[in-house]
Coordinates of C-alpha atoms in Angstrom, one line a residue:
M1 CA 13.3 -27.0 17.2
K2 CA 12.5 -23.8 18.2
L3 CA 16.4 -23.0 16.9
R4 CA 14.8 -24.6 13.3
A5 CA 12.4 -22.1 13.5
Q6 CA 14.7 -19.3 14.0
L7 CA 16.7 -20.0 11.2
T8 CA 13.7 -20.9 8.7
M9 CA 12.1 -17.3 9.8
V10 CA 15.8 -15.5 9.3
L11 CA 15.9 -17.6 5.6
L12 CA 12.6 -16.7 4.5
A13 CA 13.4 -13.4 5.7
I14 CA 17.1 -12.6 3.8
L15 CA 14.9 -14.3 0.9
G16 CA 12.0 -12.2 1.1
Q17 CA 14.6 -9.0 1.3
A18 CA 16.7 -10.0 -1.8
I19 CA 13.5 -10.8 -4.1
G20 CA 12.7 -7.2 -2.9
Q21 CA 15.6 -5.5 -4.0
E22 CA 15.5 -6.4 -7.8
K23 CA 11.8 -4.8 -7.3
G24 CA 12.9 -2.1 -6.1
I25 CA 12.8 0.1 -2.8
L26 CA 12.1 -2.0 0.1
P27 CA 11.1 -0.4 3.7
I28 CA 13.9 -3.0 5.9
S29 CA 11.9 -5.3 8.1
S30 CA 11.3 -4.2 11.7
T31 CA 9.8 -5.3 14.9
T32 CA 10.5 -1.3 16.1
A33 CA 10.3 2.2 14.6
N34 CA 12.8 3.4 12.6
K35 CA 13.9 7.1 12.4
F36 CA 11.9 8.6 9.5
Q37 CA 8.5 6.4 11.3
V38 CA 10.0 8.5 15.1
D39 CA 10.1 11.2 13.8
Q40 CA 6.8 11.2 12.2
I41 CA 4.7 9.7 15.5
N42 CA 7.1 12.6 16.9
R43 CA 4.8 15.3 15.2
K44 CA 2.2 13.4 16.3
Y45 CA -0.3 16.3 15.7
G46 CA -0.6 17.8 12.2
M47 CA -3.8 19.2 10.0
F48 CA -5.0 18.0 6.5
I49 CA -7.0 20.1 4.4
H50 CA -9.8 19.1 1.7
F51 CA -9.8 21.7 -0.9
G52 CA -10.8 21.6 -4.5
I53 CA -13.6 21.6 -7.4
N54 CA -15.6 19.4 -4.9
T55 CA -15.7 22.7 -2.8
F56 CA -17.7 24.4 -4.9
H57 CA -19.9 22.0 -5.5
D58 CA -20.9 20.2 -1.5
Q59 CA -20.1 17.5 -3.1
E60 CA -17.3 15.0 -0.7
W61 CA -17.4 13.1 -4.1
T62 CA -17.5 14.0 -7.8
D63 CA -17.0 12.3 -10.8
G64 CA -14.8 14.0 -13.0
S65 CA -17.8 15.7 -15.0
K66 CA -17.8 19.2 -13.0
P67 CA -16.5 21.7 -15.3
A68 CA -12.2 23.6 -14.8
S69 CA -14.4 26.6 -15.2
S70 CA -16.6 26.3 -12.1
Y71 CA -13.4 25.6 -9.6
N72 CA -13.0 29.2 -8.8
P73 CA -11.8 30.7 -5.4
S74 CA -11.6 34.8 -5.0
T75 CA -8.2 34.0 -4.0
I76 CA -5.6 30.9 -1.9
D77 CA -4.2 32.2 1.5
A78 CA -1.8 29.8 1.4
K79 CA -0.5 31.8 4.1
Q80 CA -4.2 31.7 6.7
W81 CA -4.0 27.9 6.0
V82 CA -0.1 27.3 7.5
A83 CA -0.2 29.9 10.4
T84 CA -3.2 28.3 11.5
A85 CA -1.6 25.0 11.7
K86 CA 1.3 26.2 13.1
A87 CA -0.5 28.5 15.9
A88 CA -2.8 25.7 16.7
G89 CA 0.0 23.6 17.9
M90 CA 0.1 21.4 14.9
K91 CA 3.2 20.0 13.8
H92 CA 2.7 19.1 10.0
I93 CA 0.2 20.0 6.7
I94 CA -2.2 16.6 5.0
L95 CA -3.2 19.2 1.6
V96 CA -4.8 17.2 -0.8
S97 CA -3.4 17.5 -4.5
K98 CA -6.0 15.8 -6.7
H99 CA -9.2 13.4 -5.2
H100 CA -11.2 11.3 -6.0
E101 CA -12.4 13.3 -9.4
G102 CA -8.9 14.1 -10.8
F103 CA -9.1 18.0 -9.8
C104 CA -5.6 18.5 -9.5
L105 CA -4.5 21.1 -7.8
W106 CA -1.2 22.0 -9.7
D107 CA -0.3 22.6 -13.7
S108 CA -0.2 19.7 -14.0
K109 CA 1.7 18.4 -17.8
Y110 CA -0.8 15.0 -18.6
T111 CA -4.5 17.0 -18.1
D112 CA -6.2 19.8 -18.3
Y113 CA -8.5 19.2 -15.1
D114 CA -5.9 21.2 -12.8
V115 CA -6.2 25.1 -11.8
A116 CA -4.4 26.0 -15.1
S117 CA -7.7 25.3 -16.7
S118 CA -9.9 26.8 -14.3
P119 CA -10.4 31.1 -13.7
N120 CA -7.9 30.9 -10.4
K121 CA -4.6 29.5 -11.9
T122 CA -2.6 30.3 -8.2
N123 CA -0.6 26.1 -7.8
V124 CA -1.8 25.7 -4.9
V125 CA 0.7 23.3 -3.8
E126 CA 3.5 25.7 -4.2
E127 CA 2.1 28.2 -2.3
V128 CA 1.6 25.8 0.5
A129 CA 4.9 24.4 0.1
K130 CA 6.6 27.9 0.1
E131 CA 4.5 29.0 3.3
C132 CA 5.4 25.4 5.2
K133 CA 9.2 25.8 4.7
K134 CA 8.6 30.1 5.1
Q135 CA 6.4 29.2 8.5
G136 CA 8.6 26.4 9.5
V137 CA 5.8 23.2 9.0
K138 CA 6.0 19.9 7.7
L139 CA 4.6 19.1 4.6
G140 CA 3.0 16.0 3.6
L141 CA 0.4 15.1 0.6
Y142 CA -3.2 13.7 -0.3
Y143 CA -3.0 11.9 -3.5
S144 CA -6.2 9.5 -4.4
L145 CA -5.0 7.0 -6.3
W146 CA -8.6 5.8 -7.9
D147 CA -9.2 9.3 -10.9
R148 CA -12.9 9.3 -11.8
K149 CA -11.7 11.1 -14.8
Q150 CA -8.7 9.2 -15.9
N151 CA -9.5 6.3 -15.5
A152 CA -13.2 6.1 -15.4
D153 CA -13.0 2.4 -16.4
V154 CA -12.0 0.8 -13.1
K155 CA -12.7 -2.7 -14.0
D156 CA -11.3 -1.7 -16.9
V157 CA -7.9 -3.9 -16.7
K158 CA -6.2 -3.0 -20.2
A159 CA -6.1 0.2 -19.3
D160 CA -4.1 0.1 -16.2
K161 CA -0.6 0.6 -17.9
A162 CA -1.6 3.6 -19.0
Y163 CA -2.9 4.6 -16.0
N164 CA -0.5 4.0 -13.9
E165 CA 2.2 6.3 -16.2
Y166 CA -0.2 8.4 -15.4
L167 CA -0.4 8.9 -11.7
L168 CA 3.5 7.9 -11.4
K169 CA 4.0 10.9 -13.9
Q170 CA 1.9 12.8 -11.5
L171 CA 3.2 12.1 -8.4
E172 CA 7.1 13.2 -10.0
E173 CA 5.5 15.7 -11.3
L174 CA 4.4 16.7 -7.5
L175 CA 7.6 15.7 -5.6
S176 CA 9.9 18.4 -8.4
I177 CA 7.3 21.6 -7.4
T178 CA 7.5 20.4 -3.3
G179 CA 11.3 19.6 -3.5
K180 CA 12.1 23.5 -4.3
Y181 CA 10.8 23.9 -0.7
G182 CA 11.7 21.3 0.6
H183 CA 11.0 17.6 0.9
I184 CA 7.4 16.4 1.7
V185 CA 7.3 13.9 4.8
E186 CA 4.2 11.8 4.3
L187 CA 2.2 11.1 1.0
W188 CA -1.4 9.6 1.7
L189 CA -2.9 7.8 -1.3
D190 CA -6.4 7.0 -1.1
G191 CA -8.7 4.5 -3.1
G192 CA -7.2 1.6 -3.2
W193 CA -10.1 -0.3 -2.7
E194 CA -11.6 0.2 -6.6
K195 CA -8.7 -2.5 -7.9
E196 CA -7.1 -5.5 -6.4
N197 CA -4.3 -4.2 -4.7
Y198 CA -1.9 -6.2 -7.1
R199 CA -3.1 -3.8 -9.7
W200 CA -1.5 -0.6 -8.5
P201 CA 1.4 0.0 -8.8
T202 CA 2.6 0.4 -4.9
Q203 CA 6.0 -0.7 -5.7
E204 CA 7.1 1.8 -8.3
I205 CA 5.2 4.5 -6.1
Y206 CA 7.9 3.7 -3.4
S207 CA 10.8 3.5 -5.0
L208 CA 9.5 6.8 -7.0
V209 CA 9.3 9.0 -4.0
K210 CA 11.8 7.1 -1.5
S211 CA 14.3 7.6 -4.6
K212 CA 13.7 11.5 -4.2
T213 CA 12.8 11.8 -0.4
P214 CA 13.8 8.0 1.9
E215 CA 12.1 10.3 4.8
C216 CA 8.8 10.3 3.0
Q217 CA 6.0 8.5 4.8
I218 CA 3.7 6.6 2.4
G219 CA 0.6 5.3 3.5
I220 CA -2.4 3.8 1.7
N221 CA -5.8 3.6 2.8
W222 CA -7.2 0.5 4.1
S223 CA -3.4 -0.7 5.0
I224 CA -4.3 -4.1 6.4
G225 CA -6.2 -7.5 4.9
L226 CA -6.7 -10.9 6.2
P227 CA -4.7 -13.9 6.4
E228 CA -6.8 -15.0 4.4
N229 CA -7.8 -12.8 2.1
V230 CA -5.5 -10.3 2.0
D231 CA -7.5 -8.0 -0.2
K232 CA -10.0 -7.7 2.3
H233 CA -11.9 -4.5 2.4
P234 CA -12.1 -3.3 5.5
V235 CA -10.7 -4.2 7.4
L236 CA -10.9 -1.7 10.7
P237 CA -8.8 -1.2 13.3
N238 CA -10.8 -3.2 16.0
D239 CA -10.6 -6.5 13.7
Q240 CA -6.5 -6.3 13.5
K241 CA -4.1 -8.2 14.5
D242 CA -0.1 -8.2 15.4
Y243 CA 0.8 -10.6 11.6
F244 CA -1.8 -9.6 9.4
P245 CA -0.5 -8.6 6.0
I246 CA -0.2 -5.7 4.4
R247 CA -2.6 -5.3 1.7
Y248 CA -0.7 -2.5 0.0
F249 CA 2.6 -3.2 -0.3
P250 CA 5.8 -1.8 0.2
S251 CA 4.2 1.1 2.4
D252 CA 5.7 2.5 5.9
F253 CA 2.1 2.9 7.8
R254 CA -1.7 2.5 8.3
L255 CA -5.1 4.1 7.6
G256 CA -8.8 3.4 8.3
D257 CA -9.8 6.7 7.9
P258 CA -12.3 8.0 10.0
Y259 CA -11.3 5.1 12.8
L260 CA -9.7 5.4 15.7
P261 CA -6.5 2.6 16.9
H262 CA -7.4 -0.5 18.6
N263 CA -6.1 -0.4 22.4
P264 CA -4.0 -2.6 22.2
D265 CA -3.1 -1.0 19.2
P266 CA -1.2 -4.2 16.5
K267 CA 2.4 -3.0 15.1
L268 CA 4.0 -5.4 13.7
F269 CA 2.3 -7.1 10.1
V270 CA 3.6 -8.8 7.7
A271 CA 4.3 -8.8 3.2
Q272 CA 6.6 -11.4 1.1
G273 CA 8.2 -13.2 4.5
N274 CA 8.9 -9.8 7.0
V275 CA 7.6 -8.1 10.1
Y276 CA 7.3 -4.5 9.3
Y277 CA 6.4 -2.0 11.8
M278 CA 3.7 0.5 10.6
P279 CA 2.6 2.8 13.2
F280 CA -1.6 4.2 12.7
E281 CA -3.0 7.5 11.0
T282 CA -6.6 9.1 12.1
T283 CA -7.8 11.4 10.0
V284 CA -11.1 13.0 11.5
V285 CA -12.8 16.3 10.7
L286 CA -13.9 18.9 12.2
G287 CA -17.5 18.8 11.7
E288 CA -19.2 16.1 9.0
R289 CA -18.0 16.9 5.7
W290 CA -14.3 16.7 4.0
F291 CA -14.7 19.3 1.5
Y292 CA -16.0 23.2 2.5
N293 CA -20.6 22.8 2.4
T294 CA -22.6 24.5 3.5
T295 CA -25.1 22.6 4.5
D296 CA -21.9 21.0 7.0
K297 CA -23.8 22.7 10.5
K298 CA -22.9 20.1 13.0
Y299 CA -19.6 20.5 14.8
K300 CA -17.5 17.8 17.2
T301 CA -17.3 19.5 20.7
L302 CA -14.3 20.1 22.5
D303 CA -15.5 17.6 24.9
E304 CA -15.3 15.2 21.6
L305 CA -12.1 16.6 20.4
E306 CA -9.9 16.7 22.9
D307 CA -11.2 12.3 23.9
I308 CA -10.0 12.1 20.0
Y309 CA -6.3 13.6 20.5
H310 CA -5.7 11.4 23.0
K311 CA -7.2 7.6 21.9
A312 CA -5.6 8.9 18.8
T313 CA -2.1 9.7 19.5
S314 CA -1.8 8.1 22.7
Q315 CA -0.2 3.8 21.4
D316 CA 2.8 5.5 19.1
N317 CA 0.2 6.7 16.5
I318 CA -1.0 10.0 14.2
L319 CA -3.4 11.8 14.1
I320 CA -4.0 14.7 11.6
L321 CA -7.4 17.0 12.3
N322 CA -9.2 17.7 8.7
V323 CA -10.2 21.5 7.6
G324 CA -12.2 22.4 4.2
P325 CA -11.1 25.7 3.3
N326 CA -14.1 27.8 2.0
R327 CA -14.9 29.3 -1.3
E328 CA -12.7 32.5 -0.8
G329 CA -9.5 30.4 -0.4
R330 CA -9.2 30.6 3.7
V331 CA -9.8 28.5 6.8
K332 CA -13.4 29.7 7.9
D333 CA -12.8 31.3 11.4
G334 CA -15.5 28.9 13.0
D335 CA -12.9 26.8 12.2
V336 CA -9.6 28.6 13.6
D337 CA -11.7 28.8 16.5
I338 CA -12.7 25.7 17.3
L339 CA -8.7 24.7 16.8
M340 CA -7.2 27.5 18.9
K341 CA -9.4 26.5 22.2
L342 CA -8.7 22.8 21.3
K343 CA -4.8 23.4 22.2
D344 CA -6.0 25.4 25.2
K345 CA -7.3 22.6 26.3
L346 CA -4.9 20.6 25.5
K347 CA -1.8 22.4 26.3
L348 CA 0.2 22.0 23.5

């Protein structure tokens, strides 16, 4: 009986891979980390950078109605952003390229809701990519699938085709911009919970990105579902177990911000009859807000941050710690101070 069960599993795996290959590029089924997952695990500690139109409105989520003219940083000090991450002992940066409101930190051919329509037309994505190459820091991008301007009525299924084409074209733009300075190592996708998982073009995204940069690790927030409901939201890290279904497939690692992984942390999850190894990436903010906010005054203590670091980076997992550059386009002195003291405390 045991041999029969093993043969059945092998046949299911072969069938699943064959079906997947017809659809596009897929990760290889494995119970251990692959080379690029090992690279991600070894990076261990990075910086999240939330910056955009929300920076100028004291809001975490705006709805796409704020005028592009309200985005008006006096400068974009990408050199300081990257230098701060490097000096803090971080190996990579995840830059928010477009948040839920749809405002783009690059000049996009497909929308006027971008930096090109603002008083400061600096292509932030390109400047950060350029500085990452100069300073030897790896680059990843955050991109919100949910777009409250371009795809305001998320209940309109008929609008999915046009919007999905839009987001794929934008991702191709981003890969073209960053590709001039080296491949991105991570794509952090957000907002998928606003629609049923099958309505997002996850396979097309995965195939597009992997065809251009195979090493890029792709994750979608709230990555795991329940065996009885693959689209259950949310399934917290503490509730995840080995062999639970991957909610957004294909993808390479798990997200569920701002939660820490469970201990012991499961790593094996299933999709299309196959088993996949998926590490967990924790994303945490220094204070209480992701974007710069004049009301953000309460910061985590160094002891709290040290505890978060150790819990988030144990068990072959990853931590990215968020900063929100201010309206002058710089990481705040207070944030820099905390990061440097934390580096000393962690002996990085």
